[in-house]
Short mmCIF file of C-alpha atoms in Angstrom, two decimals:
data_model
loop_
_atom_site.label_atom_id
_atom_site.label_comp_id
_atom_site.label_asym_id
_atom_site.label_seq_id
_atom_site.Cartn_x
_atom_site.Cartn_y
_atom_site.Cartn_z
CA MET A 1 -22.29 3.37 -0.62
CA LEU A 2 -22.07 7.01 -0.86
CA ARG A 3 -25.01 8.49 -2.62
CA ALA A 4 -27.09 5.82 -0.48
CA ALA A 5 -25.74 8.26 2.38
CA GLY A 6 -26.78 10.98 0.48
CA VAL A 7 -22.90 11.85 0.15
CA GLY A 8 -23.05 14.58 -2.66
CA VAL A 9 -21.97 17.99 -4.17
CA GLY A 10 -20.77 20.88 -1.81
CA ASP A 11 -19.52 17.69 0.25
CA GLU A 12 -15.39 16.54 0.64
CA VAL A 13 -14.40 13.03 0.96
CA VAL A 14 -11.16 12.01 2.74
CA VAL A 15 -9.51 9.26 0.83
CA PRO A 16 -5.75 8.02 0.07
CA ALA A 17 -3.69 8.93 -2.59
CA PHE A 18 -1.86 6.19 -2.57
CA GLY A 19 -3.36 3.01 -4.71
CA ASN A 20 -5.66 3.26 -7.37
CA ALA A 21 -8.15 6.87 -8.68
CA GLU A 22 -11.13 4.43 -8.12
CA VAL A 23 -12.05 5.19 -4.72
CA ALA A 24 -11.63 9.46 -5.67
CA GLU A 25 -13.61 8.12 -8.93
CA ALA A 26 -16.58 7.36 -7.26
CA VAL A 27 -16.70 10.04 -5.16
CA THR A 28 -16.47 12.18 -7.53
CA LEU A 29 -19.11 10.23 -9.61
CA ALA A 30 -21.42 10.86 -6.09
CA GLY A 31 -20.53 14.59 -6.86
CA ALA A 32 -18.73 15.34 -3.96
CA LEU A 33 -14.58 16.08 -3.60
CA PRO A 34 -11.42 14.00 -2.67
CA VAL A 35 -9.83 15.52 -0.33
CA PHE A 36 -6.34 13.05 -0.20
CA ALA A 37 -4.76 12.29 2.96
CA ASP A 38 -1.63 10.44 3.63
CA ILE A 39 -0.81 7.11 5.31
CA ASP A 40 0.83 4.75 7.78
CA PRO A 41 4.25 4.04 6.06
CA LEU A 42 3.85 0.01 7.81
CA THR A 43 0.18 0.06 7.44
CA TYR A 44 0.34 1.53 3.93
CA CYS A 45 -3.05 2.47 4.93
CA LEU A 46 -4.77 6.19 6.39
CA ASP A 47 -3.52 7.10 8.42
CA ALA A 48 -5.81 8.49 11.35
CA SER A 49 -3.84 11.94 12.26
CA ALA A 50 -3.47 12.64 8.49
CA VAL A 51 -6.84 12.22 8.02
CA GLU A 52 -7.84 13.79 10.76
CA ALA A 53 -6.38 16.92 10.04
CA ALA A 54 -7.93 16.99 6.87
CA ILE A 55 -11.07 17.01 7.58
CA THR A 56 -12.88 20.72 7.51
CA ALA A 57 -16.67 22.26 8.02
CA ARG A 58 -17.02 20.45 4.91
CA SER A 59 -16.63 17.33 5.83
CA ALA A 60 -18.55 14.29 4.80
CA ALA A 61 -17.09 10.43 4.99
CA VAL A 62 -14.02 8.95 5.29
CA VAL A 63 -13.35 5.73 2.63
CA VAL A 64 -10.67 3.36 3.74
CA VAL A 65 -8.69 1.39 1.91
CA HIS A 66 -7.05 -2.42 3.03
CA ARG A 67 -3.91 -2.28 1.10
CA PHE A 68 -1.49 -5.78 0.48
CA GLY A 69 -3.99 -7.35 3.05
CA ARG A 70 -3.00 -5.06 5.71
CA TRP A 71 -5.85 -3.19 8.00
CA ALA A 72 -6.28 -0.17 8.35
CA ASP A 73 -6.32 1.29 12.03
CA ILE A 74 -9.98 0.63 11.65
CA ARG A 75 -10.96 1.02 15.70
CA ARG A 76 -9.50 4.26 15.74
CA LEU A 77 -10.38 5.29 12.01
CA HIS A 78 -14.01 4.06 12.88
CA ALA A 79 -14.01 6.20 16.56
CA LEU A 80 -12.61 9.81 14.58
CA GLY A 81 -16.02 9.04 12.43
CA GLN A 82 -17.81 9.12 15.43
CA ARG A 83 -16.03 12.51 17.30
CA HIS A 84 -16.52 14.17 13.55
CA GLY A 85 -19.76 12.75 12.59
CA LEU A 86 -18.10 10.79 9.65
CA LEU A 87 -19.39 7.95 7.45
CA VAL A 88 -16.75 5.33 7.82
CA LEU A 89 -16.51 3.42 4.49
CA GLU A 90 -14.32 0.34 4.39
CA GLN A 91 -12.95 -1.18 1.25
CA GLY A 92 -11.16 -4.42 1.34
CA GLU A 93 -9.29 -7.06 -1.15
CA SER A 94 -10.94 -10.12 -2.22
CA GLU A 95 -10.70 -12.91 0.52
CA ALA A 96 -8.05 -15.50 -0.89
CA PRO A 97 -9.19 -19.44 0.94
CA TYR A 98 -7.65 -19.91 4.60
CA ASP A 99 -5.76 -22.74 2.96
CA GLU A 100 -4.13 -20.02 0.53
CA ILE A 101 -3.67 -17.44 2.64
CA ALA A 102 -1.60 -19.99 4.87
CA GLN A 103 0.74 -20.87 2.30
CA ARG A 104 1.00 -17.39 1.69
CA ARG A 105 2.51 -16.57 4.76
CA GLN A 106 4.26 -19.64 4.89
CA ARG A 107 6.04 -18.28 1.69
CA ALA A 108 6.68 -14.88 3.40
CA GLY A 109 8.30 -15.84 6.05
CA TYR A 110 10.61 -17.48 4.45
CA LEU A 111 11.69 -14.26 2.53
CA ASP A 112 10.98 -11.80 5.58
CA ALA A 113 14.17 -14.55 7.30
CA LYS A 114 16.50 -15.09 3.94
CA LEU A 115 16.57 -11.63 2.57
CA ARG A 116 18.94 -8.86 3.12
CA GLY A 117 19.50 -5.41 1.84
CA VAL A 118 16.06 -4.06 1.38
CA ARG A 119 12.90 -3.23 4.08
CA THR A 120 10.31 -6.55 4.77
CA PRO A 121 6.44 -5.48 5.10
CA ASP A 122 5.72 -5.56 8.37
CA GLY A 123 3.48 -8.59 9.55
CA GLY A 124 1.19 -7.10 12.07
CA ASP A 125 -2.41 -7.83 12.68
CA GLY A 126 -2.63 -10.70 10.83
CA HIS A 127 -1.27 -9.73 7.78
CA THR A 128 -2.67 -11.93 4.90
CA TYR A 129 -0.02 -10.86 1.73
CA GLN A 130 -2.26 -10.15 -0.67
CA GLN A 131 1.26 -8.90 -1.43
CA TYR A 132 4.85 -8.57 0.03
CA VAL A 133 6.01 -5.57 0.07
CA VAL A 134 9.87 -4.43 0.38
CA ARG A 135 10.92 -1.41 0.50
CA VAL A 136 13.97 -0.73 -2.30
CA PRO A 137 16.56 1.38 -0.29
CA GLY A 138 19.39 3.79 -1.86
CA ASN A 139 17.68 7.54 -3.68
CA GLY A 140 14.02 6.62 -4.18
CA ARG A 141 12.11 5.59 -7.61
CA PRO A 142 15.92 5.71 -9.60
CA ASP A 143 17.24 3.20 -7.72
CA ARG A 144 13.72 1.47 -6.84
CA ASP A 145 13.40 1.35 -10.58
CA ALA A 146 17.25 0.00 -11.38
CA PHE A 147 16.53 -2.89 -8.37
CA ALA A 148 13.50 -4.12 -10.69
CA ARG A 149 15.03 -4.55 -13.42
CA ALA A 150 17.90 -6.24 -12.02
CA LEU A 151 15.25 -8.73 -10.61
CA ARG A 152 13.51 -8.98 -14.00
CA GLY A 153 16.64 -9.71 -15.96
CA LYS A 154 16.96 -12.94 -13.00
CA GLY A 155 13.81 -13.90 -13.52
CA VAL A 156 11.64 -12.87 -10.92
CA ASP A 157 8.28 -11.10 -12.21
CA CYS A 158 7.96 -8.28 -9.16
CA ARG A 159 6.09 -5.18 -10.21
CA VAL A 160 5.87 -1.06 -8.60
CA PRO A 161 2.27 -1.36 -6.56
CA VAL A 162 1.85 2.34 -7.40
CA LYS A 163 3.36 3.93 -10.04
CA THR A 164 1.72 6.99 -9.49
CA PRO A 165 -0.50 7.88 -6.35
CA VAL A 166 -3.02 8.92 -7.35
CA HIS A 167 -3.16 13.81 -6.12
CA ARG A 168 -0.44 13.08 -9.06
CA LEU A 169 -2.71 12.59 -11.43
CA PRO A 170 -3.94 15.21 -14.18
CA GLU A 171 -7.17 14.69 -12.79
CA PHE A 172 -6.58 15.08 -9.26
CA ARG A 173 -3.95 16.93 -9.16
CA ARG A 174 -2.93 18.05 -5.88
CA CYS A 175 -0.96 21.02 -3.78
CA VAL A 176 -1.13 18.66 -0.77
CA SER A 177 1.73 17.61 1.27
CA LEU A 178 1.63 13.69 1.83
CA PRO A 179 5.67 12.77 2.56
CA GLU A 180 4.76 8.25 3.22
CA THR A 181 2.22 8.46 0.34
CA GLU A 182 5.33 9.89 -1.87
CA ARG A 183 7.94 8.09 -0.32
CA ALA A 184 6.23 4.24 0.00
CA ALA A 185 5.46 4.97 -4.11
CA ASP A 186 9.25 5.71 -4.94
CA GLU A 187 10.80 3.17 -3.10
CA THR A 188 7.74 0.01 -2.52
CA LEU A 189 8.40 -3.67 -4.60
CA ALA A 190 5.45 -5.79 -3.79
CA LEU A 191 7.70 -10.07 -4.78
CA PRO A 192 6.02 -12.82 -5.40
CA VAL A 193 4.09 -14.87 -2.72
CA ASP A 194 1.79 -16.69 -4.77
CA ALA A 195 1.27 -20.76 -2.56
CA SER A 196 2.74 -21.72 -5.88
CA LEU A 197 6.44 -20.93 -6.08
CA THR A 198 7.95 -23.90 -5.29
CA LYS A 199 10.96 -24.19 -2.10
CA ARG A 200 13.39 -23.17 -6.05
CA GLU A 201 11.27 -20.37 -7.04
CA MET A 202 11.48 -19.08 -3.78
CA GLN A 203 15.05 -19.55 -3.54
CA ARG A 204 15.87 -17.87 -6.69
CA ILE A 205 14.24 -15.16 -5.36
CA VAL A 206 16.01 -14.59 -2.73
CA SER A 207 19.52 -15.24 -4.20
CA ALA A 208 18.28 -12.34 -6.97
CA CYS A 209 17.43 -9.84 -3.81
CA ASN A 210 20.49 -10.21 -1.76
CA ALA A 211 23.28 -9.87 -4.37
CA LEU A 212 21.53 -6.68 -5.28
CA GLY A 213 20.22 -5.28 -2.69
CA GLY A 214 24.25 -4.95 -0.83
CA LEU A 215 24.54 -2.89 -3.28
CA LEU A 216 22.38 -0.01 -2.27
CA GLN A 217 22.71 2.02 0.91
CA PRO A 218 20.34 4.47 2.38
CA ALA A 219 20.25 8.04 0.90
CA PHE A 220 21.36 10.84 3.69
#
């Protein structure tokens, strides 16, 4: 899509650093330079204000990635693109059948009501819960990783959604301030929310998390 739009050598493309490297790689393959902007802490998608701050005279496009079943503020981002004459491309996640989304939302609602000691996801704007991503309080990555190990020890299949932001990878390393991206990479943990989970399995997730969550306090 970038090549078809004429994006190439000498151009810059604003992309998120929170996620997979594939978007930045696509920009590089088109001959352009990926420029990283920070995310909104609730949606984990590009923040429009951060994107605007990253725009230069060489900016040609913005690639917006919808994350975990939440949508970016695409109306504001398209308006920004029109204002600056930028192409705005979207990368979404594969859509699940409606019945499966409804069951995920039901399980997410159960977790929202029962979990203690972790910050549950914001469910606004039609969240489809491709992943149920919580924030683990405490001292960032060390506490989040210890929390994840303890959950796995109790049989809960959790995972860290983004281990290293793209701007920290050797091939894309940039000296850029992305505080929300860094914080999200250090604190987030994806808990199971699959439609196939039984009530007993959901109860086990809650029990395991709540037993640990009370031990962690926000860092001061």
